[in-house]
PDB file of C-alpha atoms in Angstrom:
ATOM      1  CA  MET A   1     -18.716  -5.591 -12.674  1.00 53.00           C
ATOM      2  CA  SER A   2     -17.313  -8.480 -10.645  1.00 59.00           C
ATOM      3  CA  PRO A   3     -18.745 -12.026 -10.900  1.00 61.00           C
ATOM      4  CA  VAL A   4     -20.277 -11.682  -7.422  1.00 59.00           C
ATOM      5  CA  ALA A   5     -22.031  -8.418  -8.298  1.00 57.00           C
ATOM      6  CA  ARG A   6     -23.102  -9.794 -11.694  1.00 60.00           C
ATOM      7  CA  GLU A   7     -24.748 -12.815 -10.081  1.00 64.00           C
ATOM      8  CA  ALA A   8     -26.747 -10.637  -7.699  1.00 59.00           C
ATOM      9  CA  ALA A   9     -27.770  -8.264 -10.488  1.00 58.00           C
ATOM     10  CA  ALA A  10     -28.914 -11.207 -12.626  1.00 56.00           C
ATOM     11  CA  ALA A  11     -31.033 -12.416  -9.727  1.00 65.00           C
ATOM     12  CA  GLY A  12     -32.783  -9.031  -9.654  1.00 64.00           C
ATOM     13  CA  LEU A  13     -31.817  -8.385  -6.033  1.00 76.00           C
ATOM     14  CA  PRO A  14     -29.371  -5.452  -6.134  1.00 81.00           C
ATOM     15  CA  TRP A  15     -30.422  -4.328  -2.658  1.00 85.00           C
ATOM     16  CA  ARG A  16     -28.915  -7.419  -1.044  1.00 86.00           C
ATOM     17  CA  PRO A  17     -25.364  -7.490   0.351  1.00 89.00           C
ATOM     18  CA  CYS A  18     -22.593  -9.360  -1.424  1.00 89.00           C
ATOM     19  CA  ALA A  19     -20.973 -10.612   1.789  1.00 92.00           C
ATOM     20  CA  THR A  20     -22.673 -13.505   3.549  1.00 92.00           C
ATOM     21  CA  ARG A  21     -23.472 -13.496   7.250  1.00 94.00           C
ATOM     22  CA  GLU A  22     -20.490 -15.827   7.753  1.00 96.00           C
ATOM     23  CA  MET A  23     -18.206 -13.370   5.951  1.00 96.00           C
ATOM     24  CA  LEU A  24     -19.426 -10.470   8.095  1.00 96.00           C
ATOM     25  CA  GLU A  25     -18.675 -12.568  11.183  1.00 97.00           C
ATOM     26  CA  ALA A  26     -15.203 -13.401   9.840  1.00 97.00           C
ATOM     27  CA  ARG A  27     -14.476  -9.687   9.339  1.00 97.00           C
ATOM     28  CA  ALA A  28     -15.650  -8.845  12.859  1.00 98.00           C
ATOM     29  CA  ALA A  29     -13.527 -11.626  14.355  1.00 97.00           C
ATOM     30  CA  MET A  30     -10.446 -10.513  12.395  1.00 97.00           C
ATOM     31  CA  LEU A  31     -10.864  -6.903  13.521  1.00 97.00           C
ATOM     32  CA  ALA A  32     -11.255  -8.052  17.110  1.00 97.00           C
ATOM     33  CA  ARG A  33      -7.982 -10.017  16.912  1.00 97.00           C
ATOM     34  CA  ILE A  34      -6.202  -6.984  15.450  1.00 98.00           C
ATOM     35  CA  ARG A  35      -7.463  -4.662  18.164  1.00 98.00           C
ATOM     36  CA  ALA A  36      -6.522  -7.186  20.843  1.00 98.00           C
ATOM     37  CA  PHE A  37      -3.025  -7.423  19.348  1.00 98.00           C
ATOM     38  CA  PHE A  38      -2.460  -3.674  19.568  1.00 98.00           C
ATOM     39  CA  ALA A  39      -4.036  -3.390  23.016  1.00 98.00           C
ATOM     40  CA  ALA A  40      -1.570  -6.004  24.282  1.00 98.00           C
ATOM     41  CA  ALA A  41       1.295  -4.135  22.569  1.00 98.00           C
ATOM     42  CA  GLY A  42       0.325  -0.776  24.091  1.00 98.00           C
ATOM     43  CA  VAL A  43      -0.380   0.925  20.755  1.00 98.00           C
ATOM     44  CA  LEU A  44      -3.066   3.619  20.856  1.00 98.00           C
ATOM     45  CA  GLU A  45      -5.989   3.503  18.416  1.00 98.00           C
ATOM     46  CA  VAL A  46      -6.661   6.907  16.839  1.00 98.00           C
ATOM     47  CA  GLU A  47      -9.082   8.435  14.363  1.00 98.00           C
ATOM     48  CA  THR A  48      -8.300  11.169  11.856  1.00 97.00           C
ATOM     49  CA  PRO A  49     -10.460  12.875   9.179  1.00 94.00           C
ATOM     50  CA  LEU A  50     -11.391  11.146   5.947  1.00 93.00           C
ATOM     51  CA  LEU A  51     -11.805  14.531   4.255  1.00 90.00           C
ATOM     52  CA  SER A  52      -8.886  16.885   3.695  1.00 90.00           C
ATOM     53  CA  ARG A  53      -8.300  20.139   1.852  1.00 88.00           C
ATOM     54  CA  ALA A  54      -5.043  18.626   0.553  1.00 91.00           C
ATOM     55  CA  ALA A  55      -4.529  15.573  -1.641  1.00 91.00           C
ATOM     56  CA  VAL A  56      -1.856  12.988  -2.288  1.00 92.00           C
ATOM     57  CA  THR A  57       0.647  14.179  -4.909  1.00 93.00           C
ATOM     58  CA  ASP A  58       1.909  10.714  -5.892  1.00 90.00           C
ATOM     59  CA  PRO A  59       1.232  10.354  -9.659  1.00 89.00           C
ATOM     60  CA  ALA A  60       0.407   6.666  -9.134  1.00 86.00           C
ATOM     61  CA  LEU A  61      -2.609   7.552  -6.965  1.00 88.00           C
ATOM     62  CA  THR A  62      -5.792   9.446  -7.800  1.00 87.00           C
ATOM     63  CA  SER A  63      -7.684  11.154  -4.974  1.00 90.00           C
ATOM     64  CA  LEU A  64     -11.456  11.356  -5.028  1.00 88.00           C
ATOM     65  CA  ALA A  65     -12.455  15.036  -5.075  1.00 87.00           C
ATOM     66  CA  VAL A  66     -15.648  16.039  -3.274  1.00 85.00           C
ATOM     67  CA  CYS A  67     -17.572  19.252  -2.620  1.00 70.00           C
ATOM     68  CA  PRO A  68     -18.957  18.796   0.891  1.00 59.00           C
ATOM     69  CA  GLY A  69     -20.968  22.027   1.094  1.00 59.00           C
ATOM     70  CA  THR A  70     -19.549  22.853   4.514  1.00 56.00           C
ATOM     71  CA  GLY A  71     -18.192  26.281   3.661  1.00 59.00           C
ATOM     72  CA  VAL A  72     -14.959  24.776   2.329  1.00 59.00           C
ATOM     73  CA  ALA A  73     -14.453  25.306  -1.389  1.00 58.00           C
ATOM     74  CA  GLY A  74     -13.770  21.612  -1.900  1.00 64.00           C
ATOM     75  CA  GLY A  75     -11.878  18.686  -0.535  1.00 87.00           C
ATOM     76  CA  TYR A  76     -10.443  15.235  -1.115  1.00 91.00           C
ATOM     77  CA  LEU A  77     -11.167  11.880   0.476  1.00 92.00           C
ATOM     78  CA  HIS A  78      -7.873  10.551   1.779  1.00 93.00           C
ATOM     79  CA  THR A  79      -5.998   7.725   0.054  1.00 95.00           C
ATOM     80  CA  SER A  80      -4.336   6.948   3.380  1.00 96.00           C
ATOM     81  CA  PRO A  81      -4.414   8.454   6.906  1.00 97.00           C
ATOM     82  CA  GLU A  82      -0.621   8.810   6.748  1.00 97.00           C
ATOM     83  CA  PHE A  83      -0.238  12.580   6.741  1.00 97.00           C
ATOM     84  CA  ALA A  84      -2.657  13.159   9.622  1.00 98.00           C
ATOM     85  CA  MET A  85      -1.174  10.327  11.671  1.00 98.00           C
ATOM     86  CA  LYS A  86       2.312  11.745  11.226  1.00 98.00           C
ATOM     87  CA  ARG A  87       1.024  15.073  12.516  1.00 98.00           C
ATOM     88  CA  LEU A  88      -0.047  13.188  15.651  1.00 98.00           C
ATOM     89  CA  LEU A  89       3.419  11.611  15.904  1.00 98.00           C
ATOM     90  CA  ALA A  90       5.043  15.032  15.631  1.00 98.00           C
ATOM     91  CA  ALA A  91       2.762  16.247  18.438  1.00 98.00           C
ATOM     92  CA  GLY A  92       3.996  13.448  20.725  1.00 98.00           C
ATOM     93  CA  SER A  93       1.309  10.780  20.385  1.00 98.00           C
ATOM     94  CA  GLY A  94       3.690   7.839  20.716  1.00 98.00           C
ATOM     95  CA  PRO A  95       2.890   4.559  18.905  1.00 98.00           C
ATOM     96  CA  ILE A  96      -0.492   4.709  17.148  1.00 98.00           C
ATOM     97  CA  TYR A  97      -2.689   2.708  14.798  1.00 98.00           C
ATOM     98  CA  GLN A  98      -5.862   3.330  12.835  1.00 98.00           C
ATOM     99  CA  ILE A  99      -8.465   1.199  11.058  1.00 98.00           C
ATOM    100  CA  CYS A 100     -10.343   3.279   8.517  1.00 98.00           C
ATOM    101  CA  LYS A 101     -11.864   3.555   5.077  1.00 97.00           C
ATOM    102  CA  VAL A 102      -9.673   5.030   2.351  1.00 96.00           C
ATOM    103  CA  PHE A 103     -10.535   6.016  -1.218  1.00 94.00           C
ATOM    104  CA  ARG A 104      -8.681   5.768  -4.520  1.00 90.00           C
ATOM    105  CA  ASP A 105     -10.205   6.663  -7.861  1.00 83.00           C
ATOM    106  CA  ASP A 106      -9.717   4.535 -10.984  1.00 74.00           C
ATOM    107  CA  GLU A 107      -9.228   1.321  -8.996  1.00 75.00           C
ATOM    108  CA  ARG A 108     -11.638  -1.553  -9.627  1.00 86.00           C
ATOM    109  CA  GLY A 109     -11.065  -5.263 -10.124  1.00 85.00           C
ATOM    110  CA  ARG A 110     -10.780  -8.617  -8.442  1.00 89.00           C
ATOM    111  CA  TRP A 111      -8.386  -7.270  -5.796  1.00 91.00           C
ATOM    112  CA  HIS A 112      -9.291  -3.552  -6.052  1.00 91.00           C
ATOM    113  CA  HIS A 113     -12.202  -1.408  -4.913  1.00 93.00           C
ATOM    114  CA  PRO A 114     -12.363   2.426  -4.857  1.00 93.00           C
ATOM    115  CA  GLU A 115     -13.309   2.354  -1.145  1.00 94.00           C
ATOM    116  CA  PHE A 116     -11.453  -0.113   1.041  1.00 95.00           C
ATOM    117  CA  SER A 117     -10.439  -0.771   4.641  1.00 97.00           C
ATOM    118  CA  LEU A 118      -6.883   0.009   5.680  1.00 98.00           C
ATOM    119  CA  LEU A 119      -4.903  -0.687   8.834  1.00 98.00           C
ATOM    120  CA  GLU A 120      -2.047   1.757   9.339  1.00 98.00           C
ATOM    121  CA  TRP A 121       0.341   2.023  12.271  1.00 98.00           C
ATOM    122  CA  TYR A 122       3.518   3.811  13.345  1.00 98.00           C
ATOM    123  CA  ARG A 123       6.282   2.926  15.771  1.00 98.00           C
ATOM    124  CA  PRO A 124       8.434   5.874  16.916  1.00 98.00           C
ATOM    125  CA  GLY A 125      11.984   4.831  17.705  1.00 98.00           C
ATOM    126  CA  TRP A 126      11.810   1.644  15.631  1.00 98.00           C
ATOM    127  CA  ASP A 127      13.552   0.801  12.381  1.00 98.00           C
ATOM    128  CA  TYR A 128      11.747  -0.830   9.480  1.00 98.00           C
ATOM    129  CA  GLN A 129      13.397  -4.210  10.008  1.00 97.00           C
ATOM    130  CA  ARG A 130      11.994  -4.373  13.535  1.00 98.00           C
ATOM    131  CA  LEU A 131       8.598  -3.329  12.196  1.00 98.00           C
ATOM    132  CA  ILE A 132       8.718  -6.254   9.733  1.00 98.00           C
ATOM    133  CA  ASP A 133       8.832  -8.576  12.758  1.00 98.00           C
ATOM    134  CA  GLU A 134       5.709  -6.944  14.182  1.00 98.00           C
ATOM    135  CA  VAL A 135       3.877  -7.023  10.844  1.00 98.00           C
ATOM    136  CA  ALA A 136       4.565 -10.763  10.675  1.00 98.00           C
ATOM    137  CA  ALA A 137       3.231 -11.248  14.209  1.00 98.00           C
ATOM    138  CA  LEU A 138       0.130  -9.152  13.487  1.00 98.00           C
ATOM    139  CA  VAL A 139      -0.709 -11.008  10.260  1.00 98.00           C
ATOM    140  CA  ARG A 140      -0.212 -14.373  11.938  1.00 97.00           C
ATOM    141  CA  ALA A 141      -2.629 -13.276  14.665  1.00 96.00           C
ATOM    142  CA  ALA A 142      -5.155 -11.814  12.206  1.00 96.00           C
ATOM    143  CA  LEU A 143      -5.117 -14.986  10.089  1.00 94.00           C
ATOM    144  CA  ASP A 144      -5.017 -17.184  13.204  1.00 93.00           C
ATOM    145  CA  ARG A 145      -1.988 -18.977  11.714  1.00 94.00           C
ATOM    146  CA  PRO A 146       0.720 -18.610  14.396  1.00 95.00           C
ATOM    147  CA  ALA A 147       3.189 -20.972  12.702  1.00 96.00           C
ATOM    148  CA  LEU A 148       3.189 -19.245   9.293  1.00 96.00           C
ATOM    149  CA  ALA A 149       6.766 -19.058   7.995  1.00 97.00           C
ATOM    150  CA  VAL A 150       8.493 -15.760   7.177  1.00 98.00           C
ATOM    151  CA  GLU A 151      11.052 -14.935   4.483  1.00 98.00           C
ATOM    152  CA  ARG A 152      12.870 -11.714   3.661  1.00 98.00           C
ATOM    153  CA  VAL A 153      14.273 -11.006   0.222  1.00 98.00           C
ATOM    154  CA  SER A 154      15.790  -7.793  -1.059  1.00 98.00           C
ATOM    155  CA  TYR A 155      14.288  -6.187  -4.156  1.00 98.00           C
ATOM    156  CA  ARG A 156      17.647  -6.517  -5.903  1.00 98.00           C
ATOM    157  CA  ALA A 157      17.994 -10.235  -5.084  1.00 98.00           C
ATOM    158  CA  LEU A 158      14.410 -10.877  -6.203  1.00 98.00           C
ATOM    159  CA  PHE A 159      15.165  -9.545  -9.706  1.00 98.00           C
ATOM    160  CA  ARG A 160      18.626 -11.102  -9.911  1.00 97.00           C
ATOM    161  CA  ASP A 161      17.429 -14.562  -8.880  1.00 97.00           C
ATOM    162  CA  GLY A 162      14.074 -14.492 -10.657  1.00 97.00           C
ATOM    163  CA  LEU A 163      14.962 -12.736 -13.931  1.00 97.00           C
ATOM    164  CA  GLY A 164      18.747 -12.574 -14.074  1.00 96.00           C
ATOM    165  CA  ILE A 165      18.866  -8.761 -14.122  1.00 97.00           C
ATOM    166  CA  ASP A 166      20.071  -6.076 -11.732  1.00 96.00           C
ATOM    167  CA  PRO A 167      17.315  -3.464 -11.290  1.00 96.00           C
ATOM    168  CA  TRP A 168      19.899  -0.810 -10.395  1.00 96.00           C
ATOM    169  CA  GLU A 169      22.062  -1.280 -13.476  1.00 94.00           C
ATOM    170  CA  THR A 170      19.826  -2.572 -16.279  1.00 94.00           C
ATOM    171  CA  SER A 171      18.867  -0.002 -18.922  1.00 95.00           C
ATOM    172  CA  VAL A 172      15.325   0.722 -20.071  1.00 95.00           C
ATOM    173  CA  ALA A 173      16.066  -1.035 -23.372  1.00 94.00           C
ATOM    174  CA  GLN A 174      17.327  -4.106 -21.529  1.00 96.00           C
ATOM    175  CA  LEU A 175      14.241  -4.123 -19.301  1.00 96.00           C
ATOM    176  CA  ARG A 176      12.047  -4.037 -22.416  1.00 94.00           C
ATOM    177  CA  ASP A 177      14.026  -6.951 -23.865  1.00 94.00           C
ATOM    178  CA  CYS A 178      13.624  -8.852 -20.605  1.00 96.00           C
ATOM    179  CA  ALA A 179       9.844  -8.350 -20.748  1.00 96.00           C
ATOM    180  CA  ARG A 180       9.829  -9.792 -24.273  1.00 94.00           C
ATOM    181  CA  ARG A 181      12.085 -12.671 -23.233  1.00 94.00           C
ATOM    182  CA  VAL A 182       9.830 -13.760 -20.358  1.00 95.00           C
ATOM    183  CA  GLY A 183       6.741 -13.640 -22.552  1.00 93.00           C
ATOM    184  CA  ILE A 184       4.893 -10.549 -21.346  1.00 94.00           C
ATOM    185  CA  GLY A 185       2.491  -9.630 -24.119  1.00 88.00           C
ATOM    186  CA  GLY A 186       1.815  -6.185 -25.538  1.00 85.00           C
ATOM    187  CA  VAL A 187       5.254  -4.702 -24.913  1.00 86.00           C
ATOM    188  CA  GLU A 188       5.774  -3.640 -28.538  1.00 85.00           C
ATOM    189  CA  GLY A 189       5.217   0.101 -28.720  1.00 84.00           C
ATOM    190  CA  LEU A 190       4.866   0.374 -24.949  1.00 90.00           C
ATOM    191  CA  GLU A 191       6.718   3.423 -23.607  1.00 91.00           C
ATOM    192  CA  LEU A 192       7.608   3.185 -19.920  1.00 92.00           C
ATOM    193  CA  ASP A 193      10.313   4.648 -17.726  1.00 92.00           C
ATOM    194  CA  ARG A 194      12.646   2.436 -15.696  1.00 94.00           C
ATOM    195  CA  ASP A 195      10.259   2.104 -12.764  1.00 95.00           C
ATOM    196  CA  GLY A 196       7.379   1.368 -15.107  1.00 94.00           C
ATOM    197  CA  TRP A 197       9.249  -1.588 -16.628  1.00 96.00           C
ATOM    198  CA  LEU A 198      10.340  -2.812 -13.207  1.00 97.00           C
ATOM    199  CA  ASP A 199       6.735  -2.680 -11.968  1.00 96.00           C
ATOM    200  CA  LEU A 200       5.571  -4.567 -15.063  1.00 96.00           C
ATOM    201  CA  LEU A 201       8.145  -7.316 -14.551  1.00 97.00           C
ATOM    202  CA  LEU A 202       7.390  -7.527 -10.835  1.00 97.00           C
ATOM    203  CA  SER A 203       3.618  -7.754 -11.259  1.00 95.00           C
ATOM    204  CA  HIS A 204       3.629 -10.110 -14.272  1.00 95.00           C
ATOM    205  CA  ARG A 205       6.514 -12.452 -13.490  1.00 96.00           C
ATOM    206  CA  LEU A 206       7.682 -12.227  -9.870  1.00 97.00           C
ATOM    207  CA  GLU A 207       4.749 -11.481  -7.560  1.00 97.00           C
ATOM    208  CA  SER A 208       2.928 -14.751  -8.188  1.00 95.00           C
ATOM    209  CA  GLY A 209       5.732 -16.758  -6.567  1.00 96.00           C
ATOM    210  CA  LEU A 210       5.852 -14.657  -3.396  1.00 98.00           C
ATOM    211  CA  GLY A 211       4.159 -15.569  -0.143  1.00 97.00           C
ATOM    212  CA  ARG A 212       3.272 -19.150  -1.029  1.00 96.00           C
ATOM    213  CA  ASP A 213       2.506 -20.778   2.349  1.00 94.00           C
ATOM    214  CA  ARG A 214       4.600 -18.080   3.963  1.00 97.00           C
ATOM    215  CA  LEU A 215       4.898 -14.335   4.523  1.00 98.00           C
ATOM    216  CA  SER A 216       7.307 -12.839   1.976  1.00 98.00           C
ATOM    217  CA  PHE A 217       8.793  -9.434   2.782  1.00 98.00           C
ATOM    218  CA  VAL A 218      10.503  -7.685  -0.137  1.00 98.00           C
ATOM    219  CA  HIS A 219      12.721  -4.882   1.163  1.00 98.00           C
ATOM    220  CA  ASP A 220      15.227  -2.198   0.125  1.00 98.00           C
ATOM    221  CA  TYR A 221      13.746  -0.705  -3.044  1.00 98.00           C
ATOM    222  CA  PRO A 222      15.353   1.532  -5.680  1.00 97.00           C
ATOM    223  CA  PRO A 223      15.594   5.153  -4.458  1.00 96.00           C
ATOM    224  CA  SER A 224      13.283   6.246  -7.285  1.00 94.00           C
ATOM    225  CA  GLN A 225      10.549   4.192  -5.606  1.00 95.00           C
ATOM    226  CA  ALA A 226      11.039   5.649  -2.137  1.00 94.00           C
ATOM    227  CA  ALA A 227       7.655   7.467  -1.979  1.00 89.00           C
ATOM    228  CA  LEU A 228       7.721   8.656   1.659  1.00 93.00           C
ATOM    229  CA  ALA A 229      10.582   6.395   2.750  1.00 97.00           C
ATOM    230  CA  ARG A 230      14.071   7.421   3.786  1.00 97.00           C
ATOM    231  CA  VAL A 231      16.885   6.686   1.323  1.00 97.00           C
ATOM    232  CA  ARG A 232      19.949   5.040   2.850  1.00 97.00           C
ATOM    233  CA  PRO A 233      23.125   6.350   1.186  1.00 95.00           C
ATOM    234  CA  GLY A 234      26.001   4.122   0.164  1.00 92.00           C
ATOM    235  CA  THR A 235      27.689   2.588  -2.863  1.00 92.00           C
ATOM    236  CA  THR A 236      24.219   1.425  -3.889  1.00 92.00           C
ATOM    237  CA  PRO A 237      21.657   3.724  -2.220  1.00 96.00           C
ATOM    238  CA  VAL A 238      18.359   2.032  -1.333  1.00 97.00           C
ATOM    239  CA  ALA A 239      14.944   3.195  -0.176  1.00 98.00           C
ATOM    240  CA  GLU A 240      14.293   1.770   3.278  1.00 98.00           C
ATOM    241  CA  ARG A 241      10.933   0.344   2.283  1.00 98.00           C
ATOM    242  CA  PHE A 242       9.268  -3.070   2.380  1.00 98.00           C
ATOM    243  CA  GLU A 243       6.194  -4.779   0.964  1.00 98.00           C
ATOM    244  CA  LEU A 244       4.480  -7.888   2.282  1.00 98.00           C
ATOM    245  CA  TYR A 245       3.162 -10.582  -0.067  1.00 98.00           C
ATOM    246  CA  VAL A 246       0.899 -13.479   0.868  1.00 97.00           C
ATOM    247  CA  GLU A 247      -0.249 -16.025  -1.724  1.00 95.00           C
ATOM    248  CA  GLY A 248       1.097 -13.846  -4.519  1.00 96.00           C
ATOM    249  CA  VAL A 249      -0.847 -10.777  -3.333  1.00 96.00           C
ATOM    250  CA  GLU A 250       0.652  -7.536  -2.043  1.00 97.00           C
ATOM    251  CA  LEU A 251      -0.847  -6.832   1.394  1.00 98.00           C
ATOM    252  CA  ALA A 252       1.267  -4.147   3.039  1.00 98.00           C
ATOM    253  CA  ASN A 253       3.675  -1.310   2.273  1.00 98.00           C
ATOM    254  CA  GLY A 254       6.025  -0.039   4.970  1.00 98.00           C
ATOM    255  CA  PHE A 255       8.725   2.599   5.320  1.00 98.00           C
ATOM    256  CA  GLN A 256      11.497   3.915   7.453  1.00 98.00           C
ATOM    257  CA  GLU A 257       9.754   7.256   7.453  1.00 98.00           C
ATOM    258  CA  LEU A 258      11.301  10.301   5.840  1.00 97.00           C
ATOM    259  CA  THR A 259      11.675  13.015   8.500  1.00 97.00           C
ATOM    260  CA  ASP A 260      13.445  15.685   6.412  1.00 97.00           C
ATOM    261  CA  ALA A 261      10.933  18.444   5.605  1.00 97.00           C
ATOM    262  CA  ALA A 262      13.032  19.948   2.803  1.00 97.00           C
ATOM    263  CA  GLU A 263      13.439  16.576   1.088  1.00 96.00           C
ATOM    264  CA  GLN A 264       9.731  15.851   1.431  1.00 96.00           C
ATOM    265  CA  ARG A 265       8.827  19.229  -0.049  1.00 96.00           C
ATOM    266  CA  ALA A 266      11.189  18.557  -2.969  1.00 96.00           C
ATOM    267  CA  ARG A 267       9.511  15.187  -3.574  1.00 95.00           C
ATOM    268  CA  PHE A 268       6.076  16.812  -3.543  1.00 96.00           C
ATOM    269  CA  ASP A 269       7.293  19.438  -6.028  1.00 95.00           C
ATOM    270  CA  ALA A 270       8.712  16.716  -8.296  1.00 95.00           C
ATOM    271  CA  ASP A 271       5.386  14.847  -8.144  1.00 94.00           C
ATOM    272  CA  LEU A 272       3.481  17.978  -9.116  1.00 95.00           C
ATOM    273  CA  ASP A 273       5.900  18.707 -11.969  1.00 95.00           C
ATOM    274  CA  TRP A 274       5.337  15.172 -13.284  1.00 92.00           C
ATOM    275  CA  ARG A 275       1.569  15.601 -13.005  1.00 94.00           C
ATOM    276  CA  ARG A 276       1.659  18.848 -14.994  1.00 94.00           C
ATOM    277  CA  ALA A 277       3.915  17.354 -17.658  1.00 93.00           C
ATOM    278  CA  ASN A 278       1.683  14.291 -18.074  1.00 90.00           C
ATOM    279  CA  GLY A 279      -1.737  15.937 -17.991  1.00 92.00           C
ATOM    280  CA  GLN A 280      -2.761  14.719 -14.553  1.00 90.00           C
ATOM    281  CA  ALA A 281      -4.898  16.819 -12.245  1.00 87.00           C
ATOM    282  CA  GLU A 282      -2.953  19.338 -10.181  1.00 87.00           C
ATOM    283  CA  VAL A 283      -3.675  18.946  -6.479  1.00 91.00           C
ATOM    284  CA  PRO A 284      -2.772  20.928  -3.363  1.00 91.00           C
ATOM    285  CA  ALA A 285       0.077  19.418  -1.337  1.00 93.00           C
ATOM    286  CA  ASP A 286      -0.497  18.996   2.392  1.00 96.00           C
ATOM    287  CA  ALA A 287       0.995  22.109   4.019  1.00 95.00           C
ATOM    288  CA  HIS A 288       0.015  20.959   7.533  1.00 96.00           C
ATOM    289  CA  PHE A 289       1.967  17.743   7.058  1.00 97.00           C
ATOM    290  CA  LEU A 290       5.044  19.657   5.872  1.00 97.00           C
ATOM    291  CA  ALA A 291       4.750  21.969   8.879  1.00 98.00           C
ATOM    292  CA  ALA A 292       4.658  18.926  11.168  1.00 98.00           C
ATOM    293  CA  LEU A 293       7.860  17.630   9.573  1.00 97.00           C
ATOM    294  CA  GLU A 294       9.490  21.010  10.094  1.00 97.00           C
ATOM    295  CA  ALA A 295       8.419  20.955  13.755  1.00 97.00           C
ATOM    296  CA  GLY A 296      10.084  17.553  14.130  1.00 97.00           C
ATOM    297  CA  LEU A 297       8.825  14.085  13.282  1.00 97.00           C
ATOM    298  CA  PRO A 298      10.492  11.452  15.481  1.00 98.00           C
ATOM    299  CA  GLU A 299      12.448   8.669  13.798  1.00 98.00           C
ATOM    300  CA  SER A 300       9.712   6.154  13.045  1.00 98.00           C
ATOM    301  CA  ALA A 301       8.770   3.104  11.042  1.00 98.00           C
ATOM    302  CA  GLY A 302       5.252   2.846   9.642  1.00 98.00           C
ATOM    303  CA  VAL A 303       3.144   0.501   7.552  1.00 98.00           C
ATOM    304  CA  ALA A 304      -0.243   0.313   5.821  1.00 98.00           C
ATOM    305  CA  LEU A 305      -2.027  -3.025   5.349  1.00 98.00           C
ATOM    306  CA  GLY A 306      -5.112  -3.739   3.242  1.00 98.00           C
ATOM    307  CA  LEU A 307      -7.728  -5.431   5.411  1.00 98.00           C
ATOM    308  CA  ASP A 308     -10.115  -6.496   2.647  1.00 97.00           C
ATOM    309  CA  ARG A 309      -7.329  -8.404   0.906  1.00 97.00           C
ATOM    310  CA  LEU A 310      -6.262  -9.914   4.222  1.00 98.00           C
ATOM    311  CA  LEU A 311      -9.837 -11.110   4.768  1.00 98.00           C
ATOM    312  CA  MET A 312      -9.904 -12.562   1.241  1.00 97.00           C
ATOM    313  CA  ILE A 313      -6.813 -14.615   2.040  1.00 96.00           C
ATOM    314  CA  ALA A 314      -8.180 -15.653   5.438  1.00 96.00           C
ATOM    315  CA  THR A 315     -11.458 -16.914   3.944  1.00 96.00           C
ATOM    316  CA  GLY A 316     -10.296 -18.082   0.506  1.00 95.00           C
ATOM    317  CA  ALA A 317     -12.484 -15.521  -1.286  1.00 95.00           C
ATOM    318  CA  SER A 318     -11.546 -15.071  -4.945  1.00 92.00           C
ATOM    319  CA  ASP A 319     -13.137 -11.637  -5.458  1.00 93.00           C
ATOM    320  CA  ILE A 320     -13.051  -8.572  -3.219  1.00 94.00           C
ATOM    321  CA  ASP A 321     -16.819  -8.113  -3.586  1.00 93.00           C
ATOM    322  CA  ALA A 322     -17.338 -11.320  -1.600  1.00 93.00           C
ATOM    323  CA  VAL A 323     -15.865  -9.688   1.528  1.00 96.00           C
ATOM    324  CA  LEU A 324     -17.746  -6.371   1.160  1.00 95.00           C
ATOM    325  CA  ALA A 325     -21.262  -5.807   2.407  1.00 94.00           C
ATOM    326  CA  PHE A 326     -22.074  -3.441  -0.467  1.00 92.00           C
ATOM    327  CA  PRO A 327     -19.616  -2.870  -3.322  1.00 91.00           C
ATOM    328  CA  VAL A 328     -19.656   0.442  -5.153  1.00 89.00           C
ATOM    329  CA  GLU A 329     -22.180  -0.775  -7.743  1.00 85.00           C
ATOM    330  CA  ARG A 330     -24.709  -1.301  -4.933  1.00 85.00           C
ATOM    331  CA  ALA A 331     -23.656   1.458  -2.561  1.00 83.00           C
TER     332      ALA A 331
END
């Protein structure tokens, strides 16, 4: 239980909201600025279902399974509106955005809540570098900080400059040694793959320095971390992906969207193979989304941004419960 929730429970008033009236007003004002931004930019607000018969296959995410009693055998609350929004893009929607609740199991902490508010938008015909410019403009508007500086750093340069290693060429053993060298505890006996060690080093030694009095965009990730991003071939292939950090906190994840249906199906299959091999729940992949890719998804850039974290940064809140009316313990 978070400190905010603990304090309310100790007071014997679990029915009361965690967020103050002032915090609720700050959320409403932020949402109004975001909607005004997209209205001025000509981006259409859309709404797609929270409940789906398919689930996310990504082993790093856990969908919440539900049995709605609507004649459907079962379903999953979405972890993102991405698949449904891309179906709209394939049907010719043009640029779209959505503000919605999303759900991820096994996520709880100072910056995490199993139900949270997400802003997601897509720009057909744009590349991800152009979208970075718009993300910066949107966040400046949402925070009401129009002069906030922006920096861009490649994933490879971040590791080279911050840790003296090349994430494309360093072995798993060398990554383990690097974790020991920089003082990350508990690495003895820890068995991780390459991406696991890279994530550990990023989260424990690099993230905290990003986005200090600025917007830091980390871009061009290893191909193994592409998720739903396109991989750009070359001497050193990279996933055309970016993440935004503000005050050491990851706020947004964006892609040059993968449009190849066969490649996406292969990635889903690889995810499901990994889940089976590692004892994770097997889930149904989204056949409607794959069909939309086969029909033709336009070249697009897209991004998802966590609104609760953005509100925390805007208001100086130190715990996500402080920006939520009713956290899960009081829902």
